[in-house]
Amino acid sequence: MTSHIMPTYNRLPVTFDRGEGVWLIDENNNRYLDALSGIAVCNLGHAHSAVHKAICEQSKKLLHTSNIYKIANQEKLADKLIEKSGMDNVFFCNSGAEANEAAIKLARKFGHEKGLDSPAIIVMEKSFHGRTLATLSATGNSKIQQGFAPLVEGFVRVPYNDINAIKTALAHNKNIVAILVEPIQGEGGINIPAPDYLNELRKLCDQHELLLMLDEIQSGVGRTGKFFAFQHNDIIPDVCTLAKALGNGVPIGACLARGKAAQLLTAGAHGSTFGGNPLACSAAIAVLATLDNENLIELATQKGKLIHDGFTEHLKNNSHVVDVRNKGLMIGIELDRPCAELVKIALEQHLLINVTNDTTIRLLPPLIIDELQIKLLVETLSTIINDYTEKTA
Ligand SMILES: *Cc1c(COP(=O)(O)O)cnc(C)c1O
């Protein structure tokens, strides 16, 4: 049968019919352990009753009004996000790329108000910020940019986790107004920077009057053991973007701002038809309440350690494993060879994983994963890895 979907994805040969917690169930009733959460989206697992209840209740009342009117759920969600972040205000949109677009526009506005005609933003090698023209231009991956030139101007690229490279860029370019960076690089291979990297970035931004803009689209909403990954450091950014897990599968994105950055996007300067609609906000409100009620963020640290220690133990005799690294439930297992094939091999064993940056197995399990499921994940995947490196040696 010919498909009438544009061929933008290499899809695996499975169709899921429903989910229950960490499990996805296919059309033939096979159960798969989901260690990817729809790419860091379903942090509460699938079909969580709190999200289900919230969107059912809201859909009985009102789905959408547009931002021409006040929206009570949007106000409520913004209050919660501000309380959690220490930021000042929020712009709501529908995806990660859109949240970063808002951040990029905000940085440009900041530059223009400083009197710069061509403001520039420092971005990182191996970063990922989305697929719209501006966000793919900000992204540090030539595969993602291939075929879409001319790219959006105004980005200066430096290596990740390299403060001196930023100092050099600043010395050579008077147009730089902001730094856009992931606290942990997700698509780039679960790259965790030096512990004081964000503190150093904060210092540089203060010295040079730059906006520190953190892309927390993958690392945010509890994934790393804090609501925001930047909360592992004693800093606060000027701009911060969220999406993925914020609605547990209901599309919603957010761009949070603080201080002078919070006053730049004024009436008429930016907008979104769907952004922050009553339905999407009802889901996000339920997500934030559930993370607190079930203590899931604190537990993510312990669960991440269990997983890290489990893999370290099961893979200790495998010299082809370069590194096992994690921050909470953002986990990377790097091999000494390309291993994209592992995704299919794991699927055949009813385990859902991902490989990113060619050689790194990426795990983003739901925060509700329990100890038995962790044991199953570690044992199944370790066997798969050991068989694979033996076979391809
Ligand atoms: C997924 C992701 C994005 C893009 O989000 P979309 O909702 O797919 O547009 C941006 N930045 C990071 C760090 C991401 O992980």
Short mmCIF file of C-alpha atoms and ligand atoms in Angstrom, two decimals:
data_model
loop_
_atom_site.label_atom_id
_atom_site.label_comp_id
_atom_site.label_asym_id
_atom_site.label_seq_id
_atom_site.Cartn_x
_atom_site.Cartn_y
_atom_site.Cartn_z
CA MET A 1 0.00 0.00 0.00
CA THR A 2 1.37 3.44 -0.83
CA SER A 3 1.46 5.86 2.06
CA HIS A 4 0.20 9.39 1.62
CA ILE A 5 2.38 10.73 4.41
CA MET A 6 5.41 12.80 3.34
CA PRO A 7 8.51 10.66 3.73
CA THR A 8 10.13 12.88 6.39
CA TYR A 9 10.70 10.01 8.85
CA ASN A 10 12.36 6.60 8.73
CA ARG A 11 9.69 4.84 10.71
CA LEU A 12 10.13 1.56 12.53
CA PRO A 13 7.72 -1.23 11.49
CA VAL A 14 5.39 -1.03 14.48
CA THR A 15 2.12 0.77 15.20
CA PHE A 16 1.10 1.34 18.79
CA ASP A 17 -2.50 1.19 19.74
CA ARG A 18 -2.40 2.23 23.39
CA GLY A 19 -0.18 2.78 26.39
CA GLU A 20 -0.18 2.04 30.11
CA GLY A 21 2.50 3.73 32.21
CA VAL A 22 5.91 2.69 30.86
CA TRP A 23 4.33 0.21 28.43
CA LEU A 24 3.27 0.70 24.83
CA ILE A 25 1.00 -1.96 23.31
CA ASP A 26 0.94 -2.63 19.57
CA GLU A 27 -1.92 -3.64 17.31
CA ASN A 28 -1.24 -7.34 18.01
CA ASN A 29 -1.25 -6.84 21.80
CA ASN A 30 2.53 -7.07 22.20
CA ARG A 31 3.83 -5.00 25.13
CA TYR A 32 6.99 -2.88 24.75
CA LEU A 33 8.98 -1.27 27.56
CA ASP A 34 9.25 2.39 26.55
CA ALA A 35 12.67 3.76 27.54
CA LEU A 36 12.30 6.84 25.31
CA SER A 37 8.94 8.39 26.36
CA GLY A 38 8.16 9.64 22.86
CA ILE A 39 11.52 11.51 22.98
CA ALA A 40 11.31 12.96 26.51
CA VAL A 41 7.62 13.85 26.18
CA CYS A 42 5.62 11.34 28.22
CA ASN A 43 7.49 11.86 31.50
CA LEU A 44 4.42 10.66 33.43
CA GLY A 45 4.17 7.59 31.20
CA HIS A 46 1.28 6.82 28.88
CA ALA A 47 -2.39 7.36 29.70
CA HIS A 48 -1.71 8.94 33.09
CA SER A 49 -5.04 9.36 34.86
CA ALA A 50 -4.34 12.94 35.99
CA VAL A 51 -3.70 14.13 32.43
CA HIS A 52 -6.59 12.09 31.10
CA LYS A 53 -8.94 13.61 33.67
CA ALA A 54 -7.72 17.17 33.09
CA ILE A 55 -8.18 17.12 29.33
CA CYS A 56 -11.55 15.31 29.55
CA GLU A 57 -12.87 17.90 32.00
CA GLN A 58 -11.47 20.82 30.01
CA SER A 59 -12.81 19.50 26.70
CA LYS A 60 -16.31 19.49 28.17
CA LYS A 61 -15.98 23.20 28.96
CA LEU A 62 -13.82 24.93 26.36
CA LEU A 63 -11.01 24.04 23.94
CA HIS A 64 -10.01 27.33 22.41
CA THR A 65 -10.79 31.03 22.43
CA SER A 66 -7.63 32.65 20.88
CA ASN A 67 -5.36 35.08 22.65
CA ILE A 68 -7.70 37.95 21.86
CA TYR A 69 -9.21 37.17 25.29
CA LYS A 70 -7.84 36.39 28.74
CA ILE A 71 -7.30 32.68 29.38
CA ALA A 72 -7.57 31.56 33.01
CA ASN A 73 -5.63 28.29 32.54
CA GLN A 74 -2.78 30.20 30.90
CA GLU A 75 -2.54 32.56 33.87
CA LYS A 76 -2.59 29.63 36.27
CA LEU A 77 0.09 27.70 34.37
CA ALA A 78 2.29 30.78 34.07
CA ASP A 79 2.02 31.34 37.84
CA LYS A 80 3.19 27.76 38.47
CA LEU A 81 6.10 28.01 36.02
CA ILE A 82 7.24 31.31 37.50
CA GLU A 83 7.05 29.86 41.00
CA LYS A 84 9.20 26.91 39.90
CA SER A 85 11.75 28.89 37.89
CA GLY A 86 12.20 32.31 39.49
CA MET A 87 11.66 33.85 36.05
CA ASP A 88 9.27 36.78 35.49
CA ASN A 89 6.87 35.86 32.68
CA VAL A 90 6.01 33.36 29.96
CA PHE A 91 5.05 33.30 26.28
CA PHE A 92 3.13 30.14 25.35
CA CYS A 93 3.39 28.38 21.99
CA ASN A 94 2.95 24.86 20.63
CA SER A 95 6.36 23.25 20.21
CA GLY A 96 10.03 23.42 21.06
CA ALA A 97 11.05 25.08 17.82
CA GLU A 98 8.45 27.77 18.38
CA ALA A 99 9.66 28.36 21.93
CA ASN A 100 13.19 28.85 20.58
CA GLU A 101 11.89 31.12 17.82
CA ALA A 102 10.43 33.33 20.54
CA ALA A 103 13.80 33.32 22.34
CA ILE A 104 15.67 34.22 19.14
CA LYS A 105 13.26 37.05 18.32
CA LEU A 106 13.57 38.29 21.87
CA ALA A 107 17.39 38.35 21.61
CA ARG A 108 17.21 40.29 18.35
CA LYS A 109 14.84 42.83 19.90
CA PHE A 110 17.28 43.15 22.81
CA GLY A 111 20.08 43.86 20.32
CA HIS A 112 18.09 46.44 18.39
CA GLU A 113 17.22 48.24 21.62
CA LYS A 114 20.96 48.39 22.33
CA GLY A 115 21.38 50.11 18.94
CA LEU A 116 22.78 47.10 17.03
CA ASP A 117 21.48 46.59 13.48
CA SER A 118 22.71 43.00 13.13
CA PRO A 119 22.59 41.35 16.53
CA ALA A 120 24.17 37.89 16.78
CA ILE A 121 23.63 34.92 19.08
CA ILE A 122 26.33 32.48 20.17
CA VAL A 123 25.27 28.86 19.57
CA MET A 124 27.08 25.55 20.04
CA GLU A 125 28.50 22.76 17.92
CA LYS A 126 26.34 19.60 18.13
CA SER A 127 23.39 21.59 19.43
CA PHE A 128 19.79 20.96 18.45
CA HIS A 129 17.16 23.69 18.61
CA GLY A 130 14.48 22.63 16.09
CA ARG A 131 13.55 22.45 12.42
CA THR A 132 12.13 25.87 11.53
CA LEU A 133 14.47 28.06 9.48
CA ALA A 134 15.81 30.10 12.39
CA THR A 135 16.11 27.13 14.76
CA LEU A 136 17.80 24.88 12.17
CA SER A 137 20.21 27.73 11.51
CA ALA A 138 20.96 27.81 15.24
CA THR A 139 21.37 24.01 15.28
CA GLY A 140 24.94 22.68 15.15
CA ASN A 141 24.38 19.79 12.74
CA SER A 142 25.08 20.18 9.02
CA LYS A 143 22.78 17.23 8.15
CA ILE A 144 19.83 19.19 9.50
CA GLN A 145 20.81 22.30 7.49
CA GLN A 146 21.61 20.45 4.25
CA GLY A 147 19.46 21.68 1.37
CA PHE A 148 17.88 24.61 3.17
CA ALA A 149 20.31 27.44 2.44
CA PRO A 150 20.24 30.38 2.68
CA LEU A 151 20.29 29.95 6.43
CA VAL A 152 19.12 32.64 8.83
CA GLU A 153 22.01 34.94 9.68
CA GLY A 154 23.14 36.11 13.06
CA PHE A 155 24.49 32.95 14.69
CA VAL A 156 28.10 32.53 15.81
CA ARG A 157 29.10 28.93 16.48
CA VAL A 158 31.56 27.75 19.12
CA PRO A 159 32.42 24.32 20.60
CA TYR A 160 30.21 23.17 23.51
CA ASN A 161 31.66 23.24 27.02
CA ASP A 162 34.43 25.66 25.99
CA ILE A 163 34.39 29.01 27.82
CA ASN A 164 37.54 30.29 26.13
CA ALA A 165 35.99 29.85 22.69
CA ILE A 166 33.18 32.16 23.80
CA LYS A 167 35.64 34.73 25.15
CA THR A 168 37.44 34.71 21.81
CA ALA A 169 34.18 35.11 19.90
CA LEU A 170 33.19 38.03 22.13
CA ALA A 171 36.54 39.73 21.58
CA HIS A 172 36.07 39.57 17.80
CA ASN A 173 32.39 40.37 17.45
CA LYS A 174 30.68 43.41 18.95
CA ASN A 175 27.26 42.28 17.67
CA ILE A 176 26.85 39.38 20.10
CA VAL A 177 23.83 39.88 22.36
CA ALA A 178 23.01 36.41 23.68
CA ILE A 179 24.16 32.84 24.23
CA LEU A 180 21.70 30.04 23.36
CA VAL A 181 22.69 26.70 24.85
CA GLU A 182 21.31 23.37 26.11
CA PRO A 183 22.30 22.68 29.75
CA ILE A 184 22.83 19.08 28.56
CA GLN A 185 22.92 18.36 24.85
CA GLY A 186 20.26 15.79 23.97
CA GLU A 187 20.31 15.09 20.23
CA GLY A 188 24.05 15.82 20.22
CA GLY A 189 24.72 12.66 22.27
CA ILE A 190 23.78 13.32 25.94
CA ASN A 191 26.73 15.66 26.38
CA ILE A 192 27.06 16.81 29.99
CA PRO A 193 29.29 19.88 30.38
CA ALA A 194 31.73 20.63 33.22
CA PRO A 195 29.87 21.18 36.51
CA ASP A 196 30.61 24.93 36.53
CA TYR A 197 29.95 25.55 32.81
CA LEU A 198 26.60 27.25 33.34
CA ASN A 199 28.04 29.38 36.18
CA GLU A 200 30.82 30.52 33.86
CA LEU A 201 28.29 31.33 31.14
CA ARG A 202 26.23 33.32 33.65
CA LYS A 203 29.32 35.30 34.64
CA LEU A 204 30.26 36.08 31.05
CA CYS A 205 26.71 37.14 30.24
CA ASP A 206 26.68 39.50 33.24
CA GLN A 207 30.06 40.99 32.32
CA HIS A 208 29.14 41.57 28.68
CA GLU A 209 25.42 42.34 29.12
CA LEU A 210 24.32 39.31 27.13
CA LEU A 211 21.17 37.26 27.54
CA LEU A 212 21.77 33.73 28.82
CA MET A 213 19.16 31.67 26.96
CA LEU A 214 18.81 28.03 28.02
CA ASP A 215 17.09 25.49 25.79
CA GLU A 216 15.52 23.15 28.39
CA ILE A 217 13.16 21.56 25.91
CA GLN A 218 14.64 18.11 26.51
CA SER A 219 16.29 18.58 29.93
CA GLY A 220 13.38 20.40 31.60
CA VAL A 221 10.22 19.32 33.44
CA GLY A 222 12.00 17.10 35.96
CA ARG A 223 13.98 14.88 33.60
CA THR A 224 17.39 15.49 35.22
CA GLY A 225 16.26 15.42 38.86
CA LYS A 226 15.44 19.14 39.12
CA PHE A 227 12.50 20.85 37.42
CA PHE A 228 15.04 22.75 35.27
CA ALA A 229 18.53 21.36 34.62
CA PHE A 230 19.95 24.83 35.40
CA GLN A 231 18.79 24.32 38.99
CA HIS A 232 21.72 21.94 39.53
CA ASN A 233 23.80 25.12 39.34
CA ASP A 234 23.24 28.18 41.45
CA ILE A 235 22.19 30.36 38.52
CA ILE A 236 19.14 31.69 36.78
CA PRO A 237 19.00 32.40 33.03
CA ASP A 238 17.47 35.43 31.31
CA VAL A 239 15.47 33.27 28.92
CA CYS A 240 14.53 29.61 29.12
CA THR A 241 12.53 27.43 26.73
CA LEU A 242 10.36 24.40 27.47
CA ALA A 243 8.15 22.10 25.41
CA LYS A 244 8.35 18.29 25.12
CA ALA A 245 7.28 17.00 28.57
CA LEU A 246 5.31 20.10 29.56
CA GLY A 247 2.01 18.64 28.29
CA ASN A 248 2.93 14.92 28.57
CA GLY A 249 1.91 14.53 24.91
CA VAL A 250 -0.50 17.44 24.49
CA PRO A 251 1.46 19.95 22.34
CA ILE A 252 2.59 23.01 24.29
CA GLY A 253 5.77 25.09 24.39
CA ALA A 254 6.87 27.98 26.56
CA CYS A 255 9.47 30.74 26.48
CA LEU A 256 10.19 32.09 29.95
CA ALA A 257 11.95 35.42 30.46
CA ARG A 258 13.32 37.47 33.32
CA GLY A 259 14.35 41.06 34.01
CA LYS A 260 14.90 43.22 30.93
CA ALA A 261 14.27 40.19 28.68
CA ALA A 262 10.73 39.94 30.06
CA GLN A 263 9.76 43.38 28.74
CA LEU A 264 10.88 43.04 25.09
CA LEU A 265 8.07 41.20 23.32
CA THR A 266 5.28 43.75 23.62
CA ALA A 267 1.78 43.74 22.13
CA GLY A 268 1.95 43.07 18.40
CA ALA A 269 5.59 41.91 18.47
CA HIS A 270 4.85 38.19 18.65
CA GLY A 271 1.91 35.81 18.81
CA SER A 272 0.40 32.39 18.18
CA THR A 273 -3.17 31.34 17.40
CA PHE A 274 -3.10 28.13 19.44
CA GLY A 275 -0.39 29.15 21.92
CA GLY A 276 -1.44 28.46 25.51
CA ASN A 277 -4.98 27.46 24.67
CA PRO A 278 -7.25 26.24 27.48
CA LEU A 279 -6.87 22.55 26.57
CA ALA A 280 -3.08 22.48 26.31
CA CYS A 281 -2.70 24.49 29.52
CA SER A 282 -5.05 22.15 31.40
CA ALA A 283 -2.75 19.23 30.53
CA ALA A 284 0.38 21.12 31.62
CA ILE A 285 -1.23 22.17 34.92
CA ALA A 286 -2.01 18.50 35.61
CA VAL A 287 1.57 17.52 34.69
CA LEU A 288 3.10 20.00 37.15
CA ALA A 289 0.73 18.95 39.95
CA THR A 290 1.46 15.26 39.36
CA LEU A 291 5.24 15.73 39.37
CA ASP A 292 4.85 17.28 42.83
CA ASN A 293 2.19 14.90 44.18
CA GLU A 294 4.15 11.80 43.23
CA ASN A 295 7.56 13.30 44.16
CA LEU A 296 8.78 12.26 40.72
CA ILE A 297 11.51 14.85 40.28
CA GLU A 298 13.41 13.90 43.42
CA LEU A 299 13.00 10.22 42.58
CA ALA A 300 14.46 10.81 39.10
CA THR A 301 17.88 11.30 40.71
CA GLN A 302 17.71 7.95 42.55
CA LYS A 303 16.30 6.12 39.54
CA GLY A 304 18.97 7.61 37.30
CA LYS A 305 21.65 6.38 39.69
CA LEU A 306 20.15 2.87 39.72
CA ILE A 307 20.21 2.79 35.94
CA HIS A 308 23.72 4.22 35.72
CA ASP A 309 25.09 1.77 38.30
CA GLY A 310 23.22 -1.12 36.68
CA PHE A 311 24.71 -0.50 33.26
CA THR A 312 28.16 0.19 34.68
CA GLU A 313 28.05 -3.21 36.41
CA HIS A 314 26.60 -5.20 33.51
CA LEU A 315 28.93 -3.62 30.94
CA LYS A 316 32.11 -3.52 33.03
CA ASN A 317 33.80 -6.30 31.03
CA ASN A 318 32.89 -4.77 27.69
CA SER A 319 35.87 -2.70 26.49
CA HIS A 320 33.80 -1.32 23.58
CA VAL A 321 31.65 0.73 25.93
CA VAL A 322 33.30 4.15 26.00
CA ASP A 323 31.11 5.79 28.65
CA VAL A 324 27.89 5.46 30.65
CA ARG A 325 26.70 8.92 31.67
CA ASN A 326 23.54 10.45 33.04
CA LYS A 327 21.94 13.34 34.84
CA GLY A 328 18.82 11.90 36.44
CA LEU A 329 16.87 10.11 33.72
CA MET A 330 18.74 11.65 30.80
CA ILE A 331 21.06 8.75 30.02
CA GLY A 332 23.72 8.06 27.39
CA ILE A 333 25.70 4.87 26.74
CA GLU A 334 28.48 5.60 24.27
CA LEU A 335 30.04 2.80 22.25
CA ASP A 336 33.27 2.82 20.25
CA ARG A 337 31.34 2.23 16.99
CA PRO A 338 28.19 3.29 15.16
CA CYS A 339 25.23 1.48 16.69
CA ALA A 340 22.03 2.79 15.07
CA GLU A 341 21.09 -0.85 14.33
CA LEU A 342 20.53 -1.42 18.03
CA VAL A 343 17.21 0.40 17.84
CA LYS A 344 15.78 -2.36 15.61
CA ILE A 345 17.41 -5.15 17.56
CA ALA A 346 15.91 -3.78 20.80
CA LEU A 347 12.51 -3.34 19.15
CA GLU A 348 12.50 -7.04 18.27
CA GLN A 349 12.98 -7.68 21.99
CA HIS A 350 10.14 -5.30 22.79
CA LEU A 351 12.33 -2.55 24.18
CA LEU A 352 12.16 1.02 22.84
CA ILE A 353 15.46 2.94 22.82
CA ASN A 354 17.15 5.55 20.63
CA VAL A 355 20.63 6.11 19.22
CA THR A 356 21.91 9.63 18.67
CA ASN A 357 25.13 11.12 17.33
CA ASP A 358 25.82 7.68 15.67
CA THR A 359 27.49 6.04 18.65
CA THR A 360 25.44 6.94 21.72
CA ILE A 361 22.45 4.95 22.96
CA ARG A 362 20.03 7.49 24.41
CA LEU A 363 17.57 6.55 27.13
CA LEU A 364 14.84 8.91 28.33
CA PRO A 365 12.54 6.62 30.30
CA PRO A 366 9.33 7.90 31.90
CA LEU A 367 9.89 9.35 35.39
CA ILE A 368 7.31 6.86 36.73
CA ILE A 369 9.52 3.86 35.86
CA ASP A 370 9.80 1.50 38.89
CA GLU A 371 12.64 -0.67 40.20
CA LEU A 372 11.53 -3.89 38.51
CA GLN A 373 11.17 -2.11 35.19
CA ILE A 374 14.61 -0.55 35.67
CA LYS A 375 16.04 -4.02 36.26
CA LEU A 376 14.36 -5.32 33.10
CA LEU A 377 15.66 -2.36 31.08
CA VAL A 378 19.24 -2.71 32.33
CA GLU A 379 19.40 -6.49 31.89
CA THR A 380 17.74 -6.61 28.48
CA LEU A 381 19.72 -3.76 27.00
CA SER A 382 23.07 -4.85 28.49
CA THR A 383 22.66 -8.27 26.86
CA ILE A 384 21.79 -6.61 23.56
CA ILE A 385 24.88 -4.35 23.78
CA ASN A 386 27.22 -7.18 24.75
CA ASP A 387 25.95 -9.41 21.90
CA TYR A 388 26.26 -6.52 19.45
CA THR A 389 29.83 -5.51 20.28
CA GLU A 390 30.89 -9.17 20.21
CA LYS A 391 29.32 -9.71 16.79
CA THR A 392 30.63 -6.50 15.20
CA ALA A 393 34.11 -6.63 16.80
C1 LIG B 1 13.16 18.45 20.64
C2 LIG B 1 13.99 19.64 20.86
C3 LIG B 1 13.70 20.86 20.21
C4 LIG B 1 12.62 20.99 19.16
O1 LIG B 1 11.35 20.73 19.67
P1 LIG B 1 10.13 20.49 18.64
O2 LIG B 1 8.93 20.42 19.56
O3 LIG B 1 10.39 19.23 17.92
O4 LIG B 1 10.07 21.66 17.74
C5 LIG B 1 14.50 21.95 20.50
N1 LIG B 1 15.50 21.87 21.39
C6 LIG B 1 15.81 20.72 22.03
C7 LIG B 1 16.92 20.70 23.03
C8 LIG B 1 15.07 19.56 21.78
O5 LIG B 1 15.40 18.43 22.39
#
